Short mmCIF file of C-alpha atoms in Angstrom, two decimals:
data_model
loop_
_atom_site.label_atom_id
_atom_site.label_comp_id
_atom_site.label_asym_id
_atom_site.label_seq_id
_atom_site.Cartn_x
_atom_site.Cartn_y
_atom_site.Cartn_z
CA UNK A 21 -15.50 -25.59 31.06
CA UNK A 22 -17.95 -22.78 30.28
CA UNK A 23 -17.71 -20.22 27.44
CA UNK A 24 -15.78 -17.72 29.56
CA UNK A 25 -13.27 -20.43 30.39
CA UNK A 26 -12.69 -21.09 26.71
CA UNK A 27 -12.24 -17.39 25.97
CA UNK A 28 -9.79 -16.91 28.86
CA UNK A 29 -7.80 -19.92 27.65
CA UNK A 30 -7.61 -18.44 24.15
CA UNK A 31 -6.53 -15.03 25.48
CA UNK A 32 -3.84 -16.55 27.68
CA UNK A 33 -2.55 -18.57 24.72
CA UNK A 34 -2.37 -15.43 22.54
CA UNK A 35 -0.56 -13.42 25.23
CA UNK A 36 2.00 -16.22 25.65
CA UNK A 37 2.55 -16.26 21.89
CA UNK A 38 3.05 -12.48 21.78
CA UNK A 39 5.48 -12.68 24.72
CA UNK A 40 7.48 -15.66 23.57
CA UNK A 41 7.90 -14.86 19.89
CA UNK A 42 9.34 -11.76 18.17
CA UNK A 43 6.05 -9.90 17.66
CA UNK A 44 6.25 -6.12 17.22
CA UNK A 45 3.43 -3.56 17.23
CA UNK A 46 2.97 -1.37 14.17
CA UNK A 47 2.96 2.41 14.12
CA UNK A 48 1.51 3.75 10.86
CA UNK A 49 3.26 6.93 9.73
CA UNK A 50 1.23 9.48 7.85
CA UNK A 51 3.24 12.00 5.81
CA UNK A 52 5.37 14.13 8.16
CA UNK A 53 8.24 16.57 8.33
CA UNK A 54 11.44 16.72 10.38
CA UNK A 55 13.02 20.19 10.52
CA UNK A 56 16.42 21.60 11.33
CA UNK A 57 16.44 24.55 13.76
CA UNK A 58 17.43 26.93 10.95
CA UNK A 59 14.64 25.73 8.63
CA UNK A 60 12.08 25.90 11.45
CA UNK A 61 12.99 29.58 11.88
CA UNK A 62 12.58 30.23 8.13
CA UNK A 63 9.04 28.84 8.25
CA UNK A 64 7.89 30.03 11.68
CA UNK A 65 10.12 33.02 12.53
CA UNK A 66 13.38 33.62 14.36
CA UNK A 67 13.60 32.00 17.79
CA UNK A 68 10.46 29.89 17.23
CA UNK A 69 10.20 26.58 19.11
CA UNK A 70 7.94 23.60 18.34
CA UNK A 71 5.09 22.96 20.77
CA UNK A 72 4.02 19.43 21.69
CA UNK A 73 0.63 18.09 20.60
CA UNK A 74 1.30 14.54 21.78
CA UNK A 75 4.11 12.17 22.62
CA UNK A 76 5.00 9.49 20.10
CA UNK A 77 5.78 5.94 21.12
CA UNK A 78 9.56 6.39 20.68
CA UNK A 79 10.79 8.14 23.87
CA UNK A 80 11.46 11.89 23.43
CA UNK A 81 9.77 12.09 20.03
CA UNK A 82 6.56 14.08 19.64
CA UNK A 83 3.97 15.27 17.13
CA UNK A 84 3.99 19.07 17.14
CA UNK A 85 0.98 21.35 16.92
CA UNK A 86 2.70 23.02 13.97
CA UNK A 87 1.99 22.02 10.36
CA UNK A 88 3.07 23.25 6.94
CA UNK A 89 1.75 23.09 3.38
CA UNK A 90 3.89 21.15 0.90
CA UNK A 91 3.79 22.27 -2.72
CA UNK A 92 4.97 20.02 -5.56
CA UNK A 93 4.93 20.45 -9.36
CA UNK A 94 1.48 18.84 -9.72
CA UNK A 95 -0.30 19.45 -6.43
CA UNK A 96 -0.13 20.50 -2.82
CA UNK A 97 -0.98 18.92 0.53
CA UNK A 98 -2.01 21.05 3.49
CA UNK A 99 -1.65 20.37 7.22
CA UNK A 100 1.47 18.22 7.03
CA UNK A 101 2.48 17.49 10.61
CA UNK A 102 5.93 18.38 11.96
CA UNK A 103 7.54 15.85 14.31
CA UNK A 104 9.88 17.09 17.04
CA UNK A 105 12.38 17.68 18.41
CA UNK A 106 14.35 19.51 15.70
CA UNK A 107 17.06 17.46 13.95
CA UNK A 108 20.29 18.16 12.10
CA UNK A 109 18.66 17.55 8.71
CA UNK A 110 15.32 18.62 7.29
CA UNK A 111 13.52 15.59 5.84
CA UNK A 112 10.00 15.14 4.43
CA UNK A 113 8.56 11.62 4.52
CA UNK A 114 5.67 10.91 2.16
CA UNK A 115 3.94 7.84 0.74
CA UNK A 116 4.28 7.01 -2.96
CA UNK A 117 0.55 7.88 -3.24
CA UNK A 118 1.40 11.37 -1.92
CA UNK A 119 4.28 11.51 -4.41
CA UNK A 120 1.93 10.96 -7.38
CA UNK A 121 -0.37 13.71 -6.10
CA UNK A 122 2.52 16.14 -5.63
CA UNK A 123 4.17 15.16 -8.91
CA UNK A 124 7.37 14.09 -7.23
CA UNK A 125 9.21 10.78 -7.45
CA UNK A 126 10.06 10.05 -3.81
CA UNK A 127 12.75 7.36 -3.57
CA UNK A 128 12.52 4.65 -0.91
CA UNK A 129 15.37 5.52 1.46
CA UNK A 130 16.55 4.92 5.00
CA UNK A 131 15.93 7.94 7.23
CA UNK A 132 18.83 10.42 7.04
CA UNK A 133 20.16 9.10 3.70
CA UNK A 134 18.87 12.04 1.70
CA UNK A 135 21.83 12.71 -0.59
CA UNK A 136 20.56 12.95 -4.18
CA UNK A 137 16.86 12.87 -3.21
CA UNK A 138 14.44 15.48 -4.64
CA UNK A 139 13.42 18.69 -2.90
CA UNK A 140 10.04 20.40 -2.58
CA UNK A 141 8.55 23.71 -1.44
CA UNK A 142 7.41 24.10 2.20
CA UNK A 143 5.08 26.93 3.18
CA UNK A 144 4.82 28.02 6.84
CA UNK A 145 3.06 30.95 8.50
CA UNK A 146 6.15 33.18 8.40
CA UNK A 147 8.01 32.05 5.32
CA UNK A 148 8.59 29.69 2.44
CA UNK A 149 11.43 27.19 2.14
CA UNK A 150 12.74 25.59 -1.05
CA UNK A 151 14.12 22.26 0.13
CA UNK A 152 16.99 21.29 -2.17
CA UNK A 153 16.75 17.62 -1.18
CA UNK A 154 15.24 15.47 1.55
CA UNK A 155 11.95 14.09 0.20
CA UNK A 156 11.81 10.33 0.75
CA UNK A 157 9.45 7.40 1.16
CA UNK A 158 10.82 5.82 4.33
CA UNK A 159 12.38 2.38 4.04
CA UNK A 160 10.27 0.22 6.32
CA UNK A 161 12.01 -0.55 9.57
CA UNK A 162 11.64 -1.85 13.11
CA UNK A 163 12.80 0.07 16.19
CA UNK A 164 14.18 -2.41 18.70
CA UNK A 165 15.62 -2.13 22.21
CA UNK A 166 18.94 -3.90 22.95
CA UNK A 167 17.08 -6.27 25.32
CA UNK A 168 14.62 -7.39 22.62
CA UNK A 169 17.44 -7.66 20.08
CA UNK A 170 19.48 -9.89 22.35
CA UNK A 171 16.52 -12.09 23.24
CA UNK A 172 15.65 -12.75 19.58
CA UNK A 173 19.21 -12.59 18.19
CA UNK A 174 18.74 -9.48 16.03
CA UNK A 175 21.65 -7.31 14.84
CA UNK A 176 21.60 -3.58 14.09
CA UNK A 177 21.09 -2.92 10.33
CA UNK A 178 20.04 -6.54 9.76
CA UNK A 179 17.31 -7.03 7.15
CA UNK A 180 14.42 -9.26 8.24
CA UNK A 181 10.91 -10.17 7.11
CA UNK A 182 7.75 -9.30 9.04
CA UNK A 183 4.56 -11.33 8.66
CA UNK A 184 1.00 -10.06 9.14
CA UNK A 185 -2.13 -12.19 9.25
CA UNK A 186 -5.58 -11.21 7.93
CA UNK A 187 -7.48 -11.07 4.64
CA UNK A 188 -4.57 -9.07 3.19
CA UNK A 189 -2.03 -11.47 4.71
CA UNK A 190 1.44 -10.37 3.70
CA UNK A 191 5.14 -10.81 4.42
CA UNK A 192 7.15 -7.59 4.11
CA UNK A 193 10.72 -8.51 3.26
CA UNK A 194 13.80 -6.26 3.28
CA UNK A 195 12.77 -4.68 6.60
CA UNK A 196 15.56 -2.82 8.41
CA UNK A 197 16.29 -3.54 12.08
CA UNK A 198 17.42 -0.47 14.06
CA UNK A 199 18.65 -1.01 17.60
CA UNK A 200 19.10 1.70 20.22
CA UNK A 201 18.75 2.01 23.96
CA UNK A 202 16.48 4.97 23.17
CA UNK A 203 14.03 2.74 21.26
CA UNK A 204 11.02 0.68 22.21
CA UNK A 205 9.76 -2.09 19.90
CA UNK A 206 7.77 -0.60 17.03
CA UNK A 207 7.58 -1.28 13.29
CA UNK A 208 7.06 1.81 11.15
CA UNK A 209 4.99 1.46 7.97
CA UNK A 210 3.60 4.21 5.80
CA UNK A 211 -0.07 4.49 4.86
CA UNK A 212 0.34 2.64 1.53
CA UNK A 213 2.01 -0.28 3.27
CA UNK A 214 -0.52 -0.41 6.12
CA UNK A 215 -3.45 -0.27 3.67
CA UNK A 216 -1.90 -2.97 1.48
CA UNK A 217 -1.78 -5.19 4.58
CA UNK A 218 -5.21 -4.05 5.80
CA UNK A 219 -3.78 -3.07 9.20
CA UNK A 220 -3.70 -0.03 11.47
CA UNK A 221 -1.53 1.23 14.30
CA UNK A 222 -1.41 -1.39 17.05
CA UNK A 223 -1.50 -4.47 14.80
CA UNK A 224 1.19 -7.05 15.59
CA UNK A 225 3.67 -8.36 13.02
CA UNK A 226 5.96 -11.32 13.54
CA UNK A 227 9.67 -10.92 12.73
CA UNK A 228 11.12 -13.76 10.68
CA UNK A 229 14.77 -14.24 9.78
CA UNK A 230 15.77 -13.74 6.16
CA UNK B 12 33.31 -12.65 -24.32
CA UNK B 13 32.72 -8.89 -24.66
CA UNK B 14 30.29 -6.73 -22.65
CA UNK B 15 27.45 -7.21 -25.15
CA UNK B 16 27.90 -10.96 -24.88
CA UNK B 17 27.50 -10.78 -21.11
CA UNK B 18 24.37 -8.65 -21.41
CA UNK B 19 22.78 -10.95 -24.01
CA UNK B 20 23.52 -13.93 -21.78
CA UNK B 21 21.81 -12.21 -18.83
CA UNK B 22 18.77 -11.27 -20.92
CA UNK B 23 18.40 -14.81 -22.29
CA UNK B 24 18.65 -16.21 -18.75
CA UNK B 25 15.93 -13.83 -17.53
CA UNK B 26 13.59 -14.66 -20.43
CA UNK B 27 14.03 -18.39 -19.76
CA UNK B 28 13.21 -17.81 -16.08
CA UNK B 29 10.06 -15.83 -16.97
CA UNK B 30 8.99 -18.56 -19.41
CA UNK B 31 9.73 -21.56 -17.25
CA UNK B 32 8.40 -20.38 -13.90
CA UNK B 33 4.93 -19.09 -12.94
CA UNK B 34 5.62 -15.38 -13.36
CA UNK B 35 2.63 -13.10 -13.98
CA UNK B 36 2.58 -9.45 -15.03
CA UNK B 37 0.86 -6.93 -12.76
CA UNK B 38 -1.96 -4.60 -13.76
CA UNK B 39 -2.40 -1.82 -11.19
CA UNK B 40 -6.07 -0.88 -10.77
CA UNK B 41 -6.88 2.70 -9.94
CA UNK B 42 -10.33 3.30 -8.42
CA UNK B 43 -13.02 2.38 -10.96
CA UNK B 44 -16.70 1.68 -11.44
CA UNK B 45 -18.64 -1.18 -13.04
CA UNK B 46 -22.25 -0.27 -13.91
CA UNK B 47 -25.42 -2.17 -14.65
CA UNK B 48 -27.32 -1.03 -17.77
CA UNK B 49 -30.11 0.44 -15.61
CA UNK B 50 -27.67 2.41 -13.41
CA UNK B 51 -25.75 3.65 -16.49
CA UNK B 52 -29.03 5.11 -17.77
CA UNK B 53 -29.74 6.83 -14.42
CA UNK B 54 -26.35 8.59 -14.60
CA UNK B 55 -26.04 9.23 -18.36
CA UNK B 56 -29.60 9.16 -19.70
CA UNK B 57 -31.99 6.59 -21.20
CA UNK B 58 -30.48 4.52 -24.00
CA UNK B 59 -26.92 5.72 -23.29
CA UNK B 60 -24.07 3.37 -24.20
CA UNK B 61 -20.46 3.45 -22.95
CA UNK B 62 -17.80 4.52 -25.46
CA UNK B 63 -14.37 2.90 -25.48
CA UNK B 64 -11.28 4.92 -24.54
CA UNK B 65 -8.92 1.93 -24.58
CA UNK B 66 -8.90 -1.84 -24.40
CA UNK B 67 -7.81 -3.45 -21.14
CA UNK B 68 -5.55 -6.48 -21.04
CA UNK B 69 -8.41 -8.89 -20.27
CA UNK B 70 -10.13 -9.61 -23.65
CA UNK B 71 -13.40 -7.70 -24.16
CA UNK B 72 -12.88 -5.39 -21.18
CA UNK B 73 -12.30 -1.69 -21.76
CA UNK B 74 -11.80 1.66 -20.02
CA UNK B 75 -14.64 3.97 -21.08
CA UNK B 76 -14.40 7.64 -21.87
CA UNK B 77 -17.14 8.19 -19.29
CA UNK B 78 -16.38 9.11 -15.67
CA UNK B 79 -18.44 9.98 -12.58
CA UNK B 80 -17.91 11.83 -9.32
CA UNK B 81 -18.18 9.74 -6.16
CA UNK B 82 -19.40 11.48 -3.02
CA UNK B 83 -18.85 10.01 0.45
CA UNK B 84 -19.64 11.35 3.95
CA UNK B 85 -16.22 13.03 4.30
CA UNK B 86 -15.09 13.84 0.77
CA UNK B 87 -15.52 13.34 -2.94
CA UNK B 88 -13.37 12.11 -5.82
CA UNK B 89 -13.91 13.37 -9.35
CA UNK B 90 -13.17 11.66 -12.69
CA UNK B 91 -13.63 8.08 -11.51
CA UNK B 92 -13.31 5.90 -14.61
CA UNK B 93 -16.07 3.51 -15.71
CA UNK B 94 -14.95 0.12 -17.03
CA UNK B 95 -17.05 -1.60 -19.68
CA UNK B 96 -18.96 -3.48 -20.82
CA UNK B 97 -21.97 -3.09 -18.49
CA UNK B 98 -22.42 -5.87 -15.92
CA UNK B 99 -25.30 -7.35 -13.95
CA UNK B 100 -24.22 -5.57 -10.76
CA UNK B 101 -22.99 -2.05 -10.11
CA UNK B 102 -19.74 -2.16 -8.14
CA UNK B 103 -17.28 0.56 -7.11
CA UNK B 104 -13.69 -0.53 -6.42
CA UNK B 105 -11.57 1.84 -4.33
CA UNK B 106 -8.32 1.64 -2.37
CA UNK B 107 -8.39 1.91 1.43
CA UNK B 108 -6.63 5.28 0.99
CA UNK B 109 -9.62 6.42 -1.10
CA UNK B 110 -11.94 5.03 1.58
CA UNK B 111 -10.36 7.25 4.27
CA UNK B 112 -10.74 10.30 2.02
CA UNK B 113 -14.38 9.48 1.26
CA UNK B 114 -15.17 8.57 4.88
CA UNK B 115 -16.24 5.06 3.97
CA UNK B 116 -15.01 1.74 5.31
CA UNK B 117 -14.56 -0.33 2.13
CA UNK B 118 -14.30 -4.04 2.99
CA UNK B 119 -11.79 -6.24 1.17
CA UNK B 120 -14.01 -8.49 -0.98
CA UNK B 121 -13.88 -10.69 -4.03
CA UNK B 122 -15.44 -8.99 -7.06
CA UNK B 123 -19.21 -9.59 -7.20
CA UNK B 124 -19.52 -10.48 -3.48
CA UNK B 125 -21.12 -7.18 -2.55
CA UNK B 126 -23.85 -8.35 -0.17
CA UNK B 127 -23.64 -6.28 3.03
CA UNK B 128 -21.05 -3.83 1.66
CA UNK B 129 -21.58 -0.07 2.02
CA UNK B 130 -23.07 2.19 -0.65
CA UNK B 131 -22.10 5.67 -1.85
CA UNK B 132 -23.43 8.48 -4.04
CA UNK B 133 -22.52 8.57 -7.75
CA UNK B 134 -22.98 11.75 -9.76
CA UNK B 135 -23.14 11.61 -13.57
CA UNK B 136 -23.96 14.26 -16.19
CA UNK B 137 -27.67 13.34 -16.32
CA UNK B 138 -28.43 12.11 -12.84
CA UNK B 139 -27.42 11.03 -9.36
CA UNK B 140 -27.48 7.48 -8.03
CA UNK B 141 -27.54 6.39 -4.39
CA UNK B 142 -25.82 3.00 -4.43
CA UNK B 143 -27.28 0.90 -1.60
CA UNK B 144 -24.27 -1.42 -1.60
CA UNK B 145 -21.31 -2.36 -3.79
CA UNK B 146 -18.30 -0.37 -2.54
CA UNK B 147 -15.34 -2.71 -2.06
CA UNK B 148 -11.56 -2.85 -1.95
CA UNK B 149 -10.88 -5.70 -4.36
CA UNK B 150 -9.38 -8.88 -2.95
CA UNK B 151 -6.10 -9.24 -4.81
CA UNK B 152 -6.26 -11.91 -7.47
CA UNK B 153 -4.60 -13.37 -10.52
CA UNK B 154 -6.40 -13.92 -13.83
CA UNK B 155 -5.15 -17.14 -15.38
CA UNK B 156 -5.86 -19.00 -18.62
CA UNK B 157 -6.62 -22.76 -18.42
CA UNK B 158 -3.34 -23.46 -20.27
CA UNK B 159 -1.22 -21.57 -17.70
CA UNK B 160 -3.19 -23.15 -14.85
CA UNK B 161 -2.59 -26.65 -16.16
CA UNK B 162 1.09 -26.02 -16.76
CA UNK B 163 1.70 -24.78 -13.21
CA UNK B 164 -0.92 -26.93 -11.48
CA UNK B 165 -3.20 -24.11 -10.32
CA UNK B 166 -6.88 -24.64 -9.42
CA UNK B 167 -9.71 -22.12 -9.75
CA UNK B 168 -10.35 -20.32 -6.39
CA UNK B 169 -7.04 -21.58 -4.99
CA UNK B 170 -5.21 -19.13 -2.71
CA UNK B 171 -1.52 -18.63 -3.51
CA UNK B 172 1.31 -16.25 -2.63
CA UNK B 173 2.98 -13.91 -5.11
CA UNK B 174 6.54 -12.67 -4.59
CA UNK B 175 7.99 -9.38 -5.84
CA UNK B 176 11.64 -8.37 -5.76
CA UNK B 177 13.01 -4.86 -5.20
CA UNK B 178 13.72 -2.46 -2.35
CA UNK B 179 10.14 -3.00 -1.15
CA UNK B 180 10.46 -6.76 -1.61
CA UNK B 181 7.23 -8.41 -0.52
CA UNK B 182 5.22 -11.62 -0.63
CA UNK B 183 1.48 -11.07 -0.95
CA UNK B 184 -0.28 -14.07 0.56
CA UNK B 185 -3.97 -15.00 0.32
CA UNK B 186 -4.06 -14.17 -3.40
CA UNK B 187 -7.05 -15.61 -5.29
CA UNK B 188 -6.52 -17.60 -8.50
CA UNK B 189 -9.30 -17.10 -11.08
CA UNK B 190 -9.24 -19.32 -14.16
CA UNK B 191 -11.24 -18.73 -17.33
CA UNK B 192 -10.76 -19.30 -21.04
CA UNK B 193 -11.59 -15.59 -21.38
CA UNK B 194 -8.57 -14.61 -19.25
CA UNK B 195 -4.94 -13.87 -19.97
CA UNK B 196 -2.34 -13.99 -17.19
CA UNK B 197 -2.49 -10.83 -15.10
CA UNK B 198 -2.34 -10.05 -11.37
CA UNK B 199 -4.57 -7.21 -10.25
CA UNK B 200 -3.36 -5.02 -7.38
CA UNK B 201 -4.78 -1.71 -6.23
CA UNK B 202 -2.69 1.45 -5.88
CA UNK B 203 -2.01 0.93 -2.15
CA UNK B 204 -0.70 -2.57 -2.80
CA UNK B 205 1.41 -1.54 -5.80
CA UNK B 206 2.92 1.39 -3.87
CA UNK B 207 3.64 -0.81 -0.85
CA UNK B 208 5.61 -3.09 -3.18
CA UNK B 209 7.16 -0.17 -5.09
CA UNK B 210 5.93 -1.58 -8.41
CA UNK B 211 3.89 -0.40 -11.41
CA UNK B 212 1.89 -2.03 -14.18
CA UNK B 213 4.11 -4.47 -16.07
CA UNK B 214 6.18 -5.67 -13.09
CA UNK B 215 6.41 -9.46 -12.80
CA UNK B 216 5.46 -11.39 -9.67
CA UNK B 217 6.22 -15.05 -9.07
CA UNK B 218 3.41 -17.33 -7.95
CA UNK B 219 4.29 -19.59 -5.03
CA UNK B 220 2.15 -22.34 -3.58
CA UNK B 221 0.64 -21.80 -0.11
#
């Protein structure tokens, strides 16, 4: 067999592995903001609607053209992207590195569980908003379709481990499984977590039980 | 038994666990610079010697009062701490987050293995230095004394895993063991890795084989 034959064999083997085992692609989340309709209007003006810059991997979700500046006790970060569509709750997701820069102690929390979390100041083109709560570092999680969940015996809200190969080989434990018919397979990590593993968007992690 | 009795029992149990198993304390490394004597003189003037701000945990090593500005293609970072004493090779250790800010692709490398790594510009009070190479993201590693190594059957250059508990529970694999009579037990992680695990200096990780 010639060199191309060997390469093809290796590629076919890798594809089979990715298909037959619970591998999930990573989406690395930079700091971002979810806004309620009311809070969007405070920052951008009455009747304002988000405009789409690009679709995200999860169906219906998009990165907006709109950004805000976030201002904490120790520092500020400009050009923080808003993700659409609008939600019931305003929530700012930052990395712990961002938290140190801003001077804010962002707790690691599941999305939506913002009770008791710190607030921060948001500055938009038409107004300023003092968030009373809602600043979190997102608990790492995997979006999973019901089909994938059934195939690999995963339950909604189950905690699993996800393994990544490479020079910064790592197993993230305590990873939340979230199942919905609106989801496609994707593991969300923040920039600290992706850098600690030496990976970028598109890397594949392998789900392990326990 | 009263409440205090229960607490004392728990504390004693934890101390026994820390003593009897291969737990190591973490030291989180922020970005820092090691300088050769010649390069120190380029940046601070002929005959200049580093002055100690504080001792580090590893005997003989110290954080200097002196800092430099590092300038990359996309950005700069001020107040980057120099660690002493001077070494044979100049080496800048950054996180991958720092690398993105600077516009430099820092490879994950063992300390001292800087051949083929990128350079960067250093600016000191008396001069500027164009490093030709030496910018790395440090390969995570554990400093170990020969006594600890013998007790837990660890070999120099062995790769192990280190487990951390908590909401960002994680097992770092591919962790380098370095043994020297000049070392005390300490695992070095950079800020990305510490944040990904939700830990700070002083946290304890447990060494696991393989």
